[in-house]
Coordinates of C-alpha atoms in Angstrom, one line a residue:
X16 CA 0.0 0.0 0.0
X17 CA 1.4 3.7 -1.3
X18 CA 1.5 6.4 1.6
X19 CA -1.1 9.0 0.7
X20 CA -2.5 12.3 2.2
X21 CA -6.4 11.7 2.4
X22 CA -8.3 15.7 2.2
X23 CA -11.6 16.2 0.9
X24 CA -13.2 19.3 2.6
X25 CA -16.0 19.8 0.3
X26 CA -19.1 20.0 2.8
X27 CA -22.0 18.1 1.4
X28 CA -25.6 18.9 2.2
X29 CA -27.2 15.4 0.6
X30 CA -31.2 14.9 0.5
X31 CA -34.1 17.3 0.0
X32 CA -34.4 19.5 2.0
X33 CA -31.1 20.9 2.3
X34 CA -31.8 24.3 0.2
X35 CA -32.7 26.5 3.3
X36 CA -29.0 25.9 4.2
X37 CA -27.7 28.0 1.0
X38 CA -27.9 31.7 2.1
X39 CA -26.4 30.8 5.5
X40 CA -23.4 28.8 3.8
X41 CA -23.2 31.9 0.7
X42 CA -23.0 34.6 3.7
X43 CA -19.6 32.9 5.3
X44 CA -17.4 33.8 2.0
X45 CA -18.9 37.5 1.6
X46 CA -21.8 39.2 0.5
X47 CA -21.5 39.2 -3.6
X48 CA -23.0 36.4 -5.3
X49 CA -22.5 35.2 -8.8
X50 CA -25.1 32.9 -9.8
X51 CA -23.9 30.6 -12.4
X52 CA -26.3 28.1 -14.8
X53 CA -26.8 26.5 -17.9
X54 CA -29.9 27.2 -20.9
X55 CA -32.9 27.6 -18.4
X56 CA -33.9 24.4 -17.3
X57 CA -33.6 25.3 -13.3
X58 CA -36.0 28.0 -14.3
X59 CA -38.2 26.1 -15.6
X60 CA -37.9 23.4 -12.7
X61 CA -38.4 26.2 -10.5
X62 CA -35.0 25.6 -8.8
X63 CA -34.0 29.0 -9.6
X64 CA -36.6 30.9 -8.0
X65 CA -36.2 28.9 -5.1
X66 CA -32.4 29.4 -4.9
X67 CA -32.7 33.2 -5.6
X68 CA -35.4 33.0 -3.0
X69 CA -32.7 31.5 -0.3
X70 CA -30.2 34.7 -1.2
X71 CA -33.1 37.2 -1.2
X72 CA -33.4 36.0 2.4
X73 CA -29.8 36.2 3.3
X74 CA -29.3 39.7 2.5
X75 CA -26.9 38.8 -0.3
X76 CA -26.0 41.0 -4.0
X77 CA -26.9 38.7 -6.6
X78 CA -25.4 38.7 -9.9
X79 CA -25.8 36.0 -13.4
X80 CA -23.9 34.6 -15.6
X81 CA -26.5 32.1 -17.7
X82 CA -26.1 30.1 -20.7
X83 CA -23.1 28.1 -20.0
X84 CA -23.0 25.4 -23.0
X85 CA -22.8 21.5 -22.6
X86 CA -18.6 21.0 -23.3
X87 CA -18.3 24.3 -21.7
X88 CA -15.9 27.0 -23.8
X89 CA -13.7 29.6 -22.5
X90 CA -15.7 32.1 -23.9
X91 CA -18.0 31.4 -21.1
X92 CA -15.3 31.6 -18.7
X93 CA -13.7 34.4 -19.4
X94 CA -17.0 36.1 -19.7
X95 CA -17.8 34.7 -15.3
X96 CA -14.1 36.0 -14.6
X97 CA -14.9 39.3 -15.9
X98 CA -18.0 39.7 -14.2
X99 CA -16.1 38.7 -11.0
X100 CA -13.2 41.4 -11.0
X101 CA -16.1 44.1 -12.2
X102 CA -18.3 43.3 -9.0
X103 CA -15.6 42.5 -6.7
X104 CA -17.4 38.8 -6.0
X105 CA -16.8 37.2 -2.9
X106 CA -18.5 33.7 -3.7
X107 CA -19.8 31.9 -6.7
X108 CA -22.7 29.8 -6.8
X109 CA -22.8 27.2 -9.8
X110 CA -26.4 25.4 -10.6
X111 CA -26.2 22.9 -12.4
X112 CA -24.2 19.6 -14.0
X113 CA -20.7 19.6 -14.7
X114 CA -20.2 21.8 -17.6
X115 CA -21.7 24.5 -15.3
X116 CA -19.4 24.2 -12.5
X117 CA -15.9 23.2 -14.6
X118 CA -16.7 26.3 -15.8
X119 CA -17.6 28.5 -12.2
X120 CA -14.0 26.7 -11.5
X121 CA -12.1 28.1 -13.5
X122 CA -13.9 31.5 -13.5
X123 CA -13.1 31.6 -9.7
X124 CA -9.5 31.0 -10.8
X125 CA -9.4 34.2 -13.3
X126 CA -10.9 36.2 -10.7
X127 CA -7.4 36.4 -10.0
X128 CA -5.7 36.3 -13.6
X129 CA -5.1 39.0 -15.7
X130 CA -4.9 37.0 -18.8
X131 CA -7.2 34.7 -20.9
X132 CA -8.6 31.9 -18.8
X133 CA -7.5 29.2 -21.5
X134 CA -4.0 29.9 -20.0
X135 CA -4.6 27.3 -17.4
X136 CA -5.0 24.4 -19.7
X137 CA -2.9 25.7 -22.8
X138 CA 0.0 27.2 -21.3
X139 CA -0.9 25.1 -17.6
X140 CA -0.9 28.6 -15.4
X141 CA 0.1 27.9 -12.0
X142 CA -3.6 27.8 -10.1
X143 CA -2.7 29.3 -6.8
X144 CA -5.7 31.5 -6.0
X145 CA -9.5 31.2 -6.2
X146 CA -12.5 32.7 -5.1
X147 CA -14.6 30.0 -3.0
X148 CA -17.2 28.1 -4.8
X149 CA -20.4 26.6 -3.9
X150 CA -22.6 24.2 -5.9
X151 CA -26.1 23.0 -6.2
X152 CA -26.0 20.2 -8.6
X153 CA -28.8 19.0 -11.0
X154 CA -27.9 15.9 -13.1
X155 CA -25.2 13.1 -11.7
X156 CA -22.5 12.5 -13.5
X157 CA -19.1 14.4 -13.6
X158 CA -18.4 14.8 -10.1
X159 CA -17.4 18.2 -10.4
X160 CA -19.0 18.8 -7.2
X161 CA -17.0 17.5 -4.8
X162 CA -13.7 17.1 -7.1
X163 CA -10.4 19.5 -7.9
X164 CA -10.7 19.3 -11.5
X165 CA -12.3 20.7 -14.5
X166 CA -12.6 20.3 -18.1
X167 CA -12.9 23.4 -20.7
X168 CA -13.4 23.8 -24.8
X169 CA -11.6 26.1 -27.0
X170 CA -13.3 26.1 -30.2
X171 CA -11.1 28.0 -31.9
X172 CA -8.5 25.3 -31.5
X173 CA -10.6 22.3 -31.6
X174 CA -9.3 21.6 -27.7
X175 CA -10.7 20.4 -24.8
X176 CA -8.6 20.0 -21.9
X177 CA -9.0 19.3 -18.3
X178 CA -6.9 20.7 -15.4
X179 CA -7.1 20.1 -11.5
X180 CA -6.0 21.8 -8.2
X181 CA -7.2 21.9 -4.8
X182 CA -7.8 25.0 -4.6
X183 CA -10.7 24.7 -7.2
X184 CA -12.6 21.9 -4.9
X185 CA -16.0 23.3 -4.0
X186 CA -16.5 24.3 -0.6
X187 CA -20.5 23.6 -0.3
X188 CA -22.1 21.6 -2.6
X189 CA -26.2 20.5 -2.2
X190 CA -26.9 17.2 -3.7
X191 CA -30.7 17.0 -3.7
X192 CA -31.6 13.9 -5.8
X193 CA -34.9 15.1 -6.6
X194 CA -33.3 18.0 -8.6
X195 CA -32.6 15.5 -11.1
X196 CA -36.1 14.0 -11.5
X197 CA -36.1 16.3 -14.8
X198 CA -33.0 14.9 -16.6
X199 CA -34.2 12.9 -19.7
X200 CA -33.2 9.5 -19.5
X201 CA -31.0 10.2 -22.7
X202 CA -28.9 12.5 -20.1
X203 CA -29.5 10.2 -17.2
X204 CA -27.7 7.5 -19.8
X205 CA -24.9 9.4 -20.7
X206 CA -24.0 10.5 -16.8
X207 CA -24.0 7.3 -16.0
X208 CA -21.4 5.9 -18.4
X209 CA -19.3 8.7 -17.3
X210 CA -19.4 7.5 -13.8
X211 CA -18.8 4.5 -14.6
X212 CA -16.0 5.5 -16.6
X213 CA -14.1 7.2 -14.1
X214 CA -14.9 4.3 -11.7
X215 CA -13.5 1.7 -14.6
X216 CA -10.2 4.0 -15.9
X217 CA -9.1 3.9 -11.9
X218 CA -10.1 0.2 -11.3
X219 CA -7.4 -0.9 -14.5
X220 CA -4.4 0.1 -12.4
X221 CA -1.1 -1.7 -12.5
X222 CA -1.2 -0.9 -8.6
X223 CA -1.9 -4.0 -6.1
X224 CA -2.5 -3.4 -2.5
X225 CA -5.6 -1.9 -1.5
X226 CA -8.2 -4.3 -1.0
X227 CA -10.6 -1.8 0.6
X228 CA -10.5 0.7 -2.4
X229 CA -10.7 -2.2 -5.1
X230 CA -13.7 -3.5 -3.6
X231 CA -15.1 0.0 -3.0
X232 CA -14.7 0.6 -6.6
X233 CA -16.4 -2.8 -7.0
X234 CA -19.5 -1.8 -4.9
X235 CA -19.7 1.4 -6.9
X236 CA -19.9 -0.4 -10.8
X237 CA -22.6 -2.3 -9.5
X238 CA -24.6 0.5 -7.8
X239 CA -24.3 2.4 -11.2
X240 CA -25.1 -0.7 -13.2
X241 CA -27.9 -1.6 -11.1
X242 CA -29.9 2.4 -10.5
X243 CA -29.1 3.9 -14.2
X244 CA -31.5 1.6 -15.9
X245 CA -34.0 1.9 -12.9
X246 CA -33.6 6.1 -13.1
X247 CA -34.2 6.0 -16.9
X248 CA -37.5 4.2 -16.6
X249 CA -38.6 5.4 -13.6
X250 CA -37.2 8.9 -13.0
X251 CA -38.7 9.9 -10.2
X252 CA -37.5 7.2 -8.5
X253 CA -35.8 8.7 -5.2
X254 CA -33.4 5.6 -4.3
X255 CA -32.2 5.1 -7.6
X256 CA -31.5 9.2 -8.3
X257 CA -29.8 9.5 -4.6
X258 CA -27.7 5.9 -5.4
X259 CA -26.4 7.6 -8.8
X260 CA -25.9 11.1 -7.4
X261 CA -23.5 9.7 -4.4
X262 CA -21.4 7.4 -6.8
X263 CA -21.1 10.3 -8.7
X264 CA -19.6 12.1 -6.2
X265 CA -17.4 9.3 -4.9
X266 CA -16.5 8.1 -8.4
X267 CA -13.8 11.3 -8.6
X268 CA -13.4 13.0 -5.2
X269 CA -10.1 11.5 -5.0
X270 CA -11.2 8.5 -2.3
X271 CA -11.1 5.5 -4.6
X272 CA -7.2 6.9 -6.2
X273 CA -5.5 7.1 -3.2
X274 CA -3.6 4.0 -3.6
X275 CA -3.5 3.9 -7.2
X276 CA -0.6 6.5 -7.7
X277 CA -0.1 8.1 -11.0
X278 CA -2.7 6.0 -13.3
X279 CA -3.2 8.5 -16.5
X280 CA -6.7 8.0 -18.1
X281 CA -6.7 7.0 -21.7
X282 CA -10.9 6.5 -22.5
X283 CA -11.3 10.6 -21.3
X284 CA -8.1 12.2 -23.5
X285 CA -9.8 10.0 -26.3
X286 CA -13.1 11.3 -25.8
X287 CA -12.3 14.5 -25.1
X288 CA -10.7 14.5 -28.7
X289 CA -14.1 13.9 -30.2
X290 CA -16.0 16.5 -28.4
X291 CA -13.5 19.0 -28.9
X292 CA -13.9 18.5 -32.4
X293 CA -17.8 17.4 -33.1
X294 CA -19.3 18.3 -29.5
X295 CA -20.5 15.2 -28.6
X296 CA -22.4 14.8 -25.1
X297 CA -19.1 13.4 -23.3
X298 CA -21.0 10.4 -21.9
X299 CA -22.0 9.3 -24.8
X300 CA -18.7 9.4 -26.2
X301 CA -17.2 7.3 -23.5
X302 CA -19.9 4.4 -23.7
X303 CA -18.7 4.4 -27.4
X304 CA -14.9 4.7 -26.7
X305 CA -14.4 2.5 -23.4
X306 CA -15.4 -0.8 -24.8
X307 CA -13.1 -0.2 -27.9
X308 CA -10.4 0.5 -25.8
X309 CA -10.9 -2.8 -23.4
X310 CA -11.0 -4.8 -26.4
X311 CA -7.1 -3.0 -27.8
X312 CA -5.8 -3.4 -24.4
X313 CA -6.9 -7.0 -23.9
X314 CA -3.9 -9.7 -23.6
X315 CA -2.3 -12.4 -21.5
X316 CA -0.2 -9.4 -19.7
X317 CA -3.7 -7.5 -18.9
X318 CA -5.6 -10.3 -18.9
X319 CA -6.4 -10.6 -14.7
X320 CA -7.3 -7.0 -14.1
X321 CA -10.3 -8.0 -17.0
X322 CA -10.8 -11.4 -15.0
X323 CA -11.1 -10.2 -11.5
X324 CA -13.9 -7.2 -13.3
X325 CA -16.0 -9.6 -15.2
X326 CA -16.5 -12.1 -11.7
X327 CA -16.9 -9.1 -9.1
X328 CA -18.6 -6.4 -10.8
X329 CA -20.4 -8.7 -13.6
X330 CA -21.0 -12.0 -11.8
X331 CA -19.3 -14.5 -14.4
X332 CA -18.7 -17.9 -13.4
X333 CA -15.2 -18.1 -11.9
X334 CA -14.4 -21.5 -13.2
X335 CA -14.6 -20.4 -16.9
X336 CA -11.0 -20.3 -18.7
X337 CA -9.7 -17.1 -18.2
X338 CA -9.7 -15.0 -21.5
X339 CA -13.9 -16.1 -21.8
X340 CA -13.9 -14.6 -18.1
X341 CA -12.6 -11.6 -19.6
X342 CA -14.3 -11.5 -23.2
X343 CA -17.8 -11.6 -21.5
X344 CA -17.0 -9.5 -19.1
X345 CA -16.7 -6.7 -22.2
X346 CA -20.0 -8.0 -23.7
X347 CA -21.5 -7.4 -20.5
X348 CA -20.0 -3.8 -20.3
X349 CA -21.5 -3.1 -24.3
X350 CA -25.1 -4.6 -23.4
X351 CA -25.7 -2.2 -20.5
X352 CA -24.5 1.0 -22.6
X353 CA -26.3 0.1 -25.7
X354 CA -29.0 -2.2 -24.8
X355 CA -29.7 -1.2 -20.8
X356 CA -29.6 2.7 -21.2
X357 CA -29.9 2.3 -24.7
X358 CA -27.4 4.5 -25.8
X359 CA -25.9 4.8 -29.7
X360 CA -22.6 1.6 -30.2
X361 CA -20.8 3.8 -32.8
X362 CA -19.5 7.2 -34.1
X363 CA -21.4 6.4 -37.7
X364 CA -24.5 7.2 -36.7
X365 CA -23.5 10.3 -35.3
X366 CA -22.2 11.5 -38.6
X367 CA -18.3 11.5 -37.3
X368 CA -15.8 9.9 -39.9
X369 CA -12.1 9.3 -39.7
X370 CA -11.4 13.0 -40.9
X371 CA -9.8 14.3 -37.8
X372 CA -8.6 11.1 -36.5
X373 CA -4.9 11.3 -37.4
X374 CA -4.8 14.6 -35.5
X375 CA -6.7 13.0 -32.4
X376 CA -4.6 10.3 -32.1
X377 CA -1.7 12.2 -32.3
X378 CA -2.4 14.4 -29.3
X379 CA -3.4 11.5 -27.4
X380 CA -0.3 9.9 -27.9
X381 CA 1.7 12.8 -26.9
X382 CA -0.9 13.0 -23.7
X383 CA 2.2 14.3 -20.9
X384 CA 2.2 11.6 -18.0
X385 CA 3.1 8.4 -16.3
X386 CA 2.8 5.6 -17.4
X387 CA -1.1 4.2 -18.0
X388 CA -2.5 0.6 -17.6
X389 CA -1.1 -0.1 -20.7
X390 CA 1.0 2.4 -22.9
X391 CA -0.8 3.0 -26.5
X392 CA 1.0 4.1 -29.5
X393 CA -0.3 7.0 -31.8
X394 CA -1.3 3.6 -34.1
X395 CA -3.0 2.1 -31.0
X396 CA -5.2 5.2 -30.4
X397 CA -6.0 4.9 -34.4
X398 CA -7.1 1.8 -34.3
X399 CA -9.7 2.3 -31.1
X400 CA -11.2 5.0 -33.0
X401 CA -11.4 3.4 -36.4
X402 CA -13.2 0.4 -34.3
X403 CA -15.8 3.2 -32.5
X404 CA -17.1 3.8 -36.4

């Protein structure tokens, strides 16, 4: 087992009705407010009126910052960062999934930064200052809520890039399940194949040891595998919206890497590739790219990580040779992302051809980091997304 430092202070107000603790919680960082969301839906949820209610109350200066987009762009942030240095904020307040808080993030950040925010992730800024940020989140998936990191789009150069640091962690967040009775079960799909993919890219570690996090990890693929399917068909079921929103949380917060050490992700760069390019919804693109990739990696070398997934988190018989194990294990993977939550196999049918591929592949492959479950060539990250078509 690696020595670690364990630190997550984000404070979590979880259930339904947590909301009346906002304006107290907003009121400890200052008095200014910026109010950060997405296209509308909390207003017409009514979540916004009852958030603005909770800083009316509180005596607080509200300001807005609204349509943040899906695969959210600098443009966005720049505009919060601005808005934060012209009103002096003391606090911001994100509603909404993870695009809308990546971007509060980093908008927190270049409250103190005098240049473009895209400096973090182009030129990788030093992130030593932020202003404090609290969330109220409305559709499970990113963990962006209770993690340090963030993910932002520049159009311009077909890039989207994620960055972390502690200082970006949210202080508050509200996780009210029932906020995400709303999400269509298209969304409630796609968030849960990115849970599960940050679950499944820390799981295939070369790192042996930690029996506690391992089966942690375990216990969170099932809980995802057995509430997404119950949420799409039944979403306003509350145990199966409280089971996803938690594992979201815990899926990235830092809890199940501890052990793991420096374990680059591979399915994320390679996704991120595609949305920067054709701004795909980023689960969606995972369930696509994560099979794909299990299938490249597969070998005698990798073979037991793939064993130990498809009898623990898929039930296989045990005392089926090995490489079957492992084989069915994947089918198992593609039948709940394409027949469970029903979500599109391949990048065909989303009118996405090979055209940018050479490019993707090469900025995967030139990914900076250590050493990932198994290394991948710029040929290897062709070949996964030629099989995705």
């Amino acid at each position: 087992m690696r020595d670690f430092i364990y630190n997550i202070p984000t404070k979590v107000y979880f259930g339904k009705d947590q909301l009346h603790h906002l304006g107290e919680e907003l009121k400890r960082f200052g008095k200014r407010v910026l109010l950060t969301y997405g296209g509308g839906s909390i207003k017409r949820t009514g979540l916004y009126d009852r958030v603005v209610n909770e800083i009316n109350k509180a005596g607080l200066e509200l300001y807005e910052l609204s349509g943040i987009e899906p695969n959210p762009r600098v443009s966005s942030v720049n505009a919060g960062a601005a808005l934060c240095k012209e009103h002096d904020i003391d606090v911001i307040l994100a509603v909404g999934g993870g695009s809308v808080i990546d971007a509060s993030k980093f908008m927190a950040a270049g409250r103190f930064y005098d240049g473009d925010c895209w400096d973090f992730h182009g030129k990788k800024v030093p992130i030593e200052k932020a202003l404090p940020l609290v969330t109220v989140l409305t559709i499970s998936a990113t963990g962006s809520e209770m993690d340090t990191g963030g993910v932002i789009t520049n159009p311009e150069t077909h890039q989207k890039l994620g960055r972390a640091a502690d200082i970006l962690r949210p202080a508050v967040s509200f996780l009210d399940p029932t906020n995400t009775y709303t999400v269509s079960r298209y969304q409630t799909a796609c968030g849960s194949a990115d849970i599960l993919s940050h679950i499944m890219e820390t799981y295939f570690s070369r790192e042996k040891g930690m029996y506690l996090t391992d089966t942690a990890m375990v216990g969170l693929m099932k809980t995802v595998i057995k509430f997404a399917p119950i949420a799409c068909e039944e979403p306003e079921n509350y145990d199966a919206r409280s089971n996803l929103m938690w594992a979201s949380s815990w899926g990235i917060n830092g809890f199940i890497r501890i052990d793991k050490g420096p374990n680059p992700w591979i399915c994320h760069p390679i996704e991120h590739e595609l949305s920067a390019f054709y701004d795909i919804t980023h689960g969606l693109g995972l369930a696509i790219v994560t099979p794909r990739w299990m299938r490249h990696v597969l070998s005698e070398e990798t073979l037991d990580r793939f064993v130990e997934f498809g009898i623990e988190v898929w039930e296989i018989d045990y005392n089926l040779p090995k490489m079957e194990i492992a084989l069915e294990a994947i089918r198992c993977l593609e039948d709940f992302f394409y027949k469970d939550l029903g979500l599109t196999s391949n990048l065909t049918d989303l009118g996405i051809t090979d055209e940018y591929f050479d490019i993707m592949a090469e900025r995967v492959s030139n990914y900076s980091g250590e050493p990932r479950y198994t290394d991948l060539s710029k040929q290897d990250v062709l070949d996964i997304l030629n099989a995705c078509l």
